[in-house]
């Protein structure tokens, strides 16, 4: 009787292990995030605020010289960005944002929705209120949130080594003290200055062209030989002559 009970318990343990292993092999998605959770699968033709939240997180996978509009409309550009995100993280590539895609995003974002490797603190080394710039404090912080996700994509594409941000949002006072131009995108919160760490400035500038930055200034552009400036201003302007850009 004792041996029979032992065999039953062993069989149950093996069955449980088999189910667990099968679930892992099937790529069971991570738990929902405490900061934002999607409640439905999204695909081309979908619209709504949940699409906009997705767009923010895949905007860094826009492809060469493209910028994804965060407009809540899942169009061809969003589908292509989702496909690039899926490919970059080893998921099935179908351009549909479902459990596995959301699971990867949940694993990438912290409790305040910022991506794993960037924080509000490094995007605002000027003050803690986000005020005093060209837009409201709320808008400046929201713009910084979006650029962090683009930087996360840039970081991952380059091999997931650290990228150092030396300047993000600036108030008018900070911008003047830093010698920034009067119409600097730093005043809007949608800009970041990057310095060499694991990657050269030219490597950063060249790769940035694929990750949703409309303006890129680097070596060879006046005042940018020691850093690369990236932003997503409404206008397109790339200039890093030393890097062939």
Short mmCIF file of C-alpha atoms in Angstrom, two decimals:
data_model
loop_
_atom_site.label_atom_id
_atom_site.label_comp_id
_atom_site.label_asym_id
_atom_site.label_seq_id
_atom_site.Cartn_x
_atom_site.Cartn_y
_atom_site.Cartn_z
CA UNK A 1 0.00 0.00 0.00
CA UNK A 2 2.84 2.33 0.89
CA UNK A 3 4.62 1.64 -2.43
CA UNK A 4 1.39 2.14 -4.39
CA UNK A 5 0.83 5.53 -2.70
CA UNK A 6 4.40 6.54 -3.51
CA UNK A 7 3.89 5.63 -7.19
CA UNK A 8 0.69 7.73 -7.30
CA UNK A 9 2.41 10.74 -5.75
CA UNK A 10 5.34 10.40 -8.15
CA UNK A 11 2.98 10.19 -11.12
CA UNK A 12 1.19 13.33 -9.99
CA UNK A 13 4.50 15.16 -9.60
CA UNK A 14 5.61 14.15 -13.09
CA UNK A 15 2.26 15.21 -14.55
CA UNK A 16 2.51 18.59 -12.85
CA UNK A 17 6.07 19.04 -14.12
CA UNK A 18 4.96 18.13 -17.64
CA UNK A 19 2.18 20.72 -17.62
CA UNK A 20 4.53 23.39 -16.26
CA UNK A 21 7.19 22.60 -18.82
CA UNK A 22 4.66 22.63 -21.63
CA UNK A 23 3.37 26.02 -20.51
CA UNK A 24 6.90 27.41 -20.45
CA UNK A 25 7.63 26.00 -23.88
CA UNK A 26 4.48 27.61 -25.23
CA UNK A 27 5.76 30.99 -24.07
CA UNK A 28 3.20 31.76 -21.41
CA UNK A 29 3.06 35.58 -21.17
CA UNK A 30 4.20 37.46 -18.10
CA UNK A 31 1.66 38.64 -15.56
CA UNK A 32 -0.24 41.83 -16.25
CA UNK A 33 1.54 45.03 -15.30
CA UNK A 34 0.53 47.07 -12.29
CA UNK A 35 0.82 50.27 -14.33
CA UNK A 36 -1.17 49.38 -17.46
CA UNK A 37 -2.87 46.20 -18.68
CA UNK A 38 -4.35 45.56 -22.09
CA UNK A 39 -7.74 43.87 -22.10
CA UNK A 40 -7.97 42.77 -25.71
CA UNK A 41 -5.88 41.70 -28.69
CA UNK A 42 -5.04 44.57 -31.02
CA UNK A 43 -4.46 44.38 -34.76
CA UNK A 44 -4.62 46.55 -37.85
CA UNK A 45 -7.96 48.36 -37.82
CA UNK A 46 -8.20 48.58 -34.03
CA UNK A 47 -8.53 52.00 -32.42
CA UNK A 48 -8.73 53.45 -28.94
CA UNK A 49 -6.63 54.57 -26.01
CA UNK A 50 -5.21 51.05 -25.62
CA UNK A 51 -3.80 51.33 -29.15
CA UNK A 52 -2.16 54.62 -28.19
CA UNK A 53 -0.56 52.94 -25.16
CA UNK A 54 0.78 50.22 -27.45
CA UNK A 55 2.07 52.78 -29.95
CA UNK A 56 4.09 54.53 -27.25
CA UNK A 57 5.84 51.27 -26.41
CA UNK A 58 6.60 50.17 -29.98
CA UNK A 59 7.32 53.63 -31.44
CA UNK A 60 11.03 52.92 -31.10
CA UNK A 61 10.66 50.14 -33.65
CA UNK A 62 9.40 52.44 -36.41
CA UNK A 63 12.10 51.53 -38.92
CA UNK A 64 14.46 53.73 -40.91
CA UNK A 65 13.39 57.38 -41.08
CA UNK A 66 9.90 56.70 -39.76
CA UNK A 67 8.06 58.16 -36.79
CA UNK A 68 4.99 56.38 -35.40
CA UNK A 69 2.08 58.70 -34.65
CA UNK A 70 0.59 58.08 -31.20
CA UNK A 71 -2.96 58.61 -32.43
CA UNK A 72 -4.81 55.53 -31.19
CA UNK A 73 -5.28 54.18 -34.72
CA UNK A 74 -3.65 50.83 -35.53
CA UNK A 75 -2.55 51.34 -39.12
CA UNK A 76 0.16 49.81 -41.34
CA UNK A 77 2.98 51.73 -39.64
CA UNK A 78 1.93 50.48 -36.21
CA UNK A 79 1.64 46.93 -37.54
CA UNK A 80 5.16 47.13 -38.97
CA UNK A 81 6.47 48.47 -35.65
CA UNK A 82 4.80 45.62 -33.75
CA UNK A 83 6.40 43.14 -36.16
CA UNK A 84 9.85 44.65 -35.57
CA UNK A 85 9.28 44.58 -31.80
CA UNK A 86 8.24 40.94 -32.01
CA UNK A 87 11.28 40.02 -34.10
CA UNK A 88 13.64 41.92 -31.78
CA UNK A 89 12.41 39.98 -28.74
CA UNK A 90 12.18 36.56 -30.36
CA UNK A 91 8.39 36.37 -30.55
CA UNK A 92 6.23 35.04 -33.36
CA UNK A 93 6.05 37.79 -35.97
CA UNK A 94 2.48 38.49 -37.08
CA UNK A 95 1.95 42.20 -36.36
CA UNK A 96 -0.84 41.36 -33.92
CA UNK A 97 -0.50 42.52 -30.32
CA UNK A 98 -1.78 39.65 -28.21
CA UNK A 99 -0.81 37.89 -24.97
CA UNK A 100 2.81 37.16 -25.91
CA UNK A 101 3.49 40.68 -27.19
CA UNK A 102 1.86 42.25 -24.15
CA UNK A 103 3.69 39.81 -21.91
CA UNK A 104 7.01 41.03 -23.29
CA UNK A 105 5.97 44.65 -22.76
CA UNK A 106 4.88 43.87 -19.18
CA UNK A 107 8.31 42.36 -18.57
CA UNK A 108 9.96 45.51 -19.93
CA UNK A 109 8.09 48.13 -17.94
CA UNK A 110 8.42 49.17 -14.33
CA UNK A 111 5.55 49.98 -11.97
CA UNK A 112 5.42 53.60 -13.20
CA UNK A 113 5.25 52.39 -16.82
CA UNK A 114 8.77 53.59 -17.67
CA UNK A 115 10.98 51.06 -19.47
CA UNK A 116 13.42 48.95 -17.50
CA UNK A 117 16.59 50.84 -18.34
CA UNK A 118 15.49 54.48 -18.18
CA UNK A 119 13.91 56.63 -15.50
CA UNK A 120 12.22 60.00 -15.09
CA UNK A 121 15.10 61.13 -12.90
CA UNK A 122 17.65 60.93 -15.71
CA UNK A 123 15.23 62.56 -18.14
CA UNK A 124 14.83 65.55 -15.83
CA UNK A 125 18.10 66.59 -14.26
CA UNK A 126 16.91 70.19 -14.28
CA UNK A 127 14.16 70.19 -11.65
CA UNK A 128 11.62 67.81 -10.15
CA UNK A 129 8.47 69.67 -11.14
CA UNK A 130 8.72 69.43 -14.96
CA UNK A 131 7.58 73.04 -15.10
CA UNK A 132 9.10 76.15 -16.63
CA UNK A 133 9.50 74.84 -20.14
CA UNK A 134 7.67 75.45 -23.41
CA UNK A 135 4.77 73.16 -22.47
CA UNK A 136 2.88 72.27 -19.31
CA UNK A 137 4.59 70.10 -16.72
CA UNK A 138 2.22 67.23 -17.52
CA UNK A 139 2.99 67.42 -21.25
CA UNK A 140 6.74 67.62 -20.67
CA UNK A 141 6.64 64.51 -18.47
CA UNK A 142 4.46 62.66 -21.00
CA UNK A 143 6.89 63.58 -23.79
CA UNK A 144 9.79 62.28 -21.70
CA UNK A 145 7.87 59.05 -21.13
CA UNK A 146 7.57 58.54 -24.87
CA UNK A 147 11.21 59.22 -25.64
CA UNK A 148 12.31 56.75 -22.94
CA UNK A 149 10.56 53.95 -24.81
CA UNK A 150 12.37 54.95 -28.00
CA UNK A 151 15.65 54.91 -26.11
CA UNK A 152 14.79 51.44 -24.77
CA UNK A 153 14.40 50.23 -28.35
CA UNK A 154 17.69 51.86 -29.36
CA UNK A 155 19.44 50.22 -26.42
CA UNK A 156 18.06 46.78 -27.21
CA UNK A 157 18.91 47.06 -30.90
CA UNK A 158 22.52 47.85 -30.01
CA UNK A 159 22.90 44.86 -27.71
CA UNK A 160 21.42 46.01 -24.40
CA UNK A 161 24.48 47.75 -23.01
CA UNK A 162 23.90 50.95 -21.02
CA UNK A 163 23.21 54.25 -22.76
CA UNK A 164 23.96 57.37 -20.74
CA UNK A 165 21.58 60.33 -20.89
CA UNK A 166 23.12 63.62 -19.76
CA UNK A 167 20.19 65.93 -20.48
CA UNK A 168 16.47 65.53 -21.05
CA UNK A 169 13.81 68.08 -20.12
CA UNK A 170 15.00 71.60 -19.36
CA UNK A 171 13.16 74.65 -18.07
CA UNK A 172 13.99 77.92 -19.80
CA UNK A 173 16.38 78.72 -16.97
CA UNK A 174 18.20 75.40 -17.24
CA UNK A 175 18.30 75.61 -21.02
CA UNK A 176 19.90 79.04 -20.86
CA UNK A 177 22.42 77.88 -18.26
CA UNK A 178 23.32 74.89 -20.45
CA UNK A 179 23.82 77.11 -23.50
CA UNK A 180 20.85 75.58 -25.34
CA UNK A 181 19.31 77.26 -28.37
CA UNK A 182 16.19 79.33 -27.76
CA UNK A 183 13.88 76.82 -29.47
CA UNK A 184 15.51 73.69 -28.02
CA UNK A 185 13.37 70.56 -27.96
CA UNK A 186 14.63 70.00 -24.43
CA UNK A 187 12.07 72.65 -23.44
CA UNK A 188 9.35 70.22 -24.55
CA UNK A 189 10.69 67.12 -22.81
CA UNK A 190 10.92 65.12 -26.05
CA UNK A 191 14.71 65.28 -26.38
CA UNK A 192 17.73 63.53 -24.92
CA UNK A 193 21.48 64.05 -25.11
CA UNK A 194 23.53 60.86 -25.21
CA UNK A 195 27.23 60.44 -24.47
CA UNK A 196 29.61 57.56 -25.22
CA UNK A 197 29.38 54.56 -22.93
CA UNK A 198 29.42 51.12 -24.51
CA UNK A 199 28.90 52.69 -27.94
CA UNK A 200 30.63 55.42 -29.90
CA UNK A 201 28.77 58.61 -30.72
CA UNK A 202 28.61 57.65 -34.38
CA UNK A 203 27.18 54.24 -33.54
CA UNK A 204 24.46 55.94 -31.49
CA UNK A 205 23.73 58.50 -34.20
CA UNK A 206 23.55 55.97 -37.01
CA UNK A 207 21.34 53.51 -35.13
CA UNK A 208 19.02 56.28 -33.92
CA UNK A 209 17.82 56.68 -37.52
CA UNK A 210 15.84 53.42 -37.13
CA UNK A 211 14.11 54.19 -33.84
CA UNK A 212 11.62 57.00 -34.33
CA UNK A 213 13.79 60.10 -33.85
CA UNK A 214 12.97 62.90 -36.25
CA UNK A 215 15.98 65.04 -35.27
CA UNK A 216 19.49 63.69 -34.72
CA UNK A 217 22.51 65.93 -34.20
CA UNK A 218 25.95 64.52 -33.56
CA UNK A 219 29.67 64.81 -34.31
CA UNK A 220 30.40 67.37 -36.98
CA UNK A 221 27.29 69.40 -36.19
CA UNK A 222 28.20 72.62 -34.34
CA UNK A 223 28.34 72.09 -30.59
CA UNK A 224 27.70 68.33 -30.79
CA UNK A 225 31.14 66.75 -31.04
CA UNK A 226 30.85 65.37 -27.49
CA UNK A 227 27.27 64.09 -27.53
CA UNK A 228 24.39 62.98 -29.74
CA UNK A 229 21.09 64.84 -29.48
CA UNK A 230 17.90 62.95 -30.39
CA UNK A 231 14.30 64.11 -30.32
CA UNK A 232 10.98 63.63 -32.08
CA UNK A 233 10.16 67.18 -33.14
CA UNK A 234 7.55 67.75 -35.89
CA UNK A 235 10.36 68.63 -38.30
CA UNK A 236 12.95 66.26 -39.78
CA UNK A 237 16.60 67.19 -39.44
CA UNK A 238 19.58 64.85 -39.21
CA UNK A 239 23.14 66.13 -39.11
CA UNK A 240 26.21 64.30 -37.90
CA UNK A 241 28.68 64.86 -40.76
CA UNK A 242 31.55 63.09 -39.03
CA UNK A 243 29.36 59.98 -38.96
CA UNK A 244 28.25 60.29 -42.56
CA UNK A 245 24.79 61.55 -41.60
#
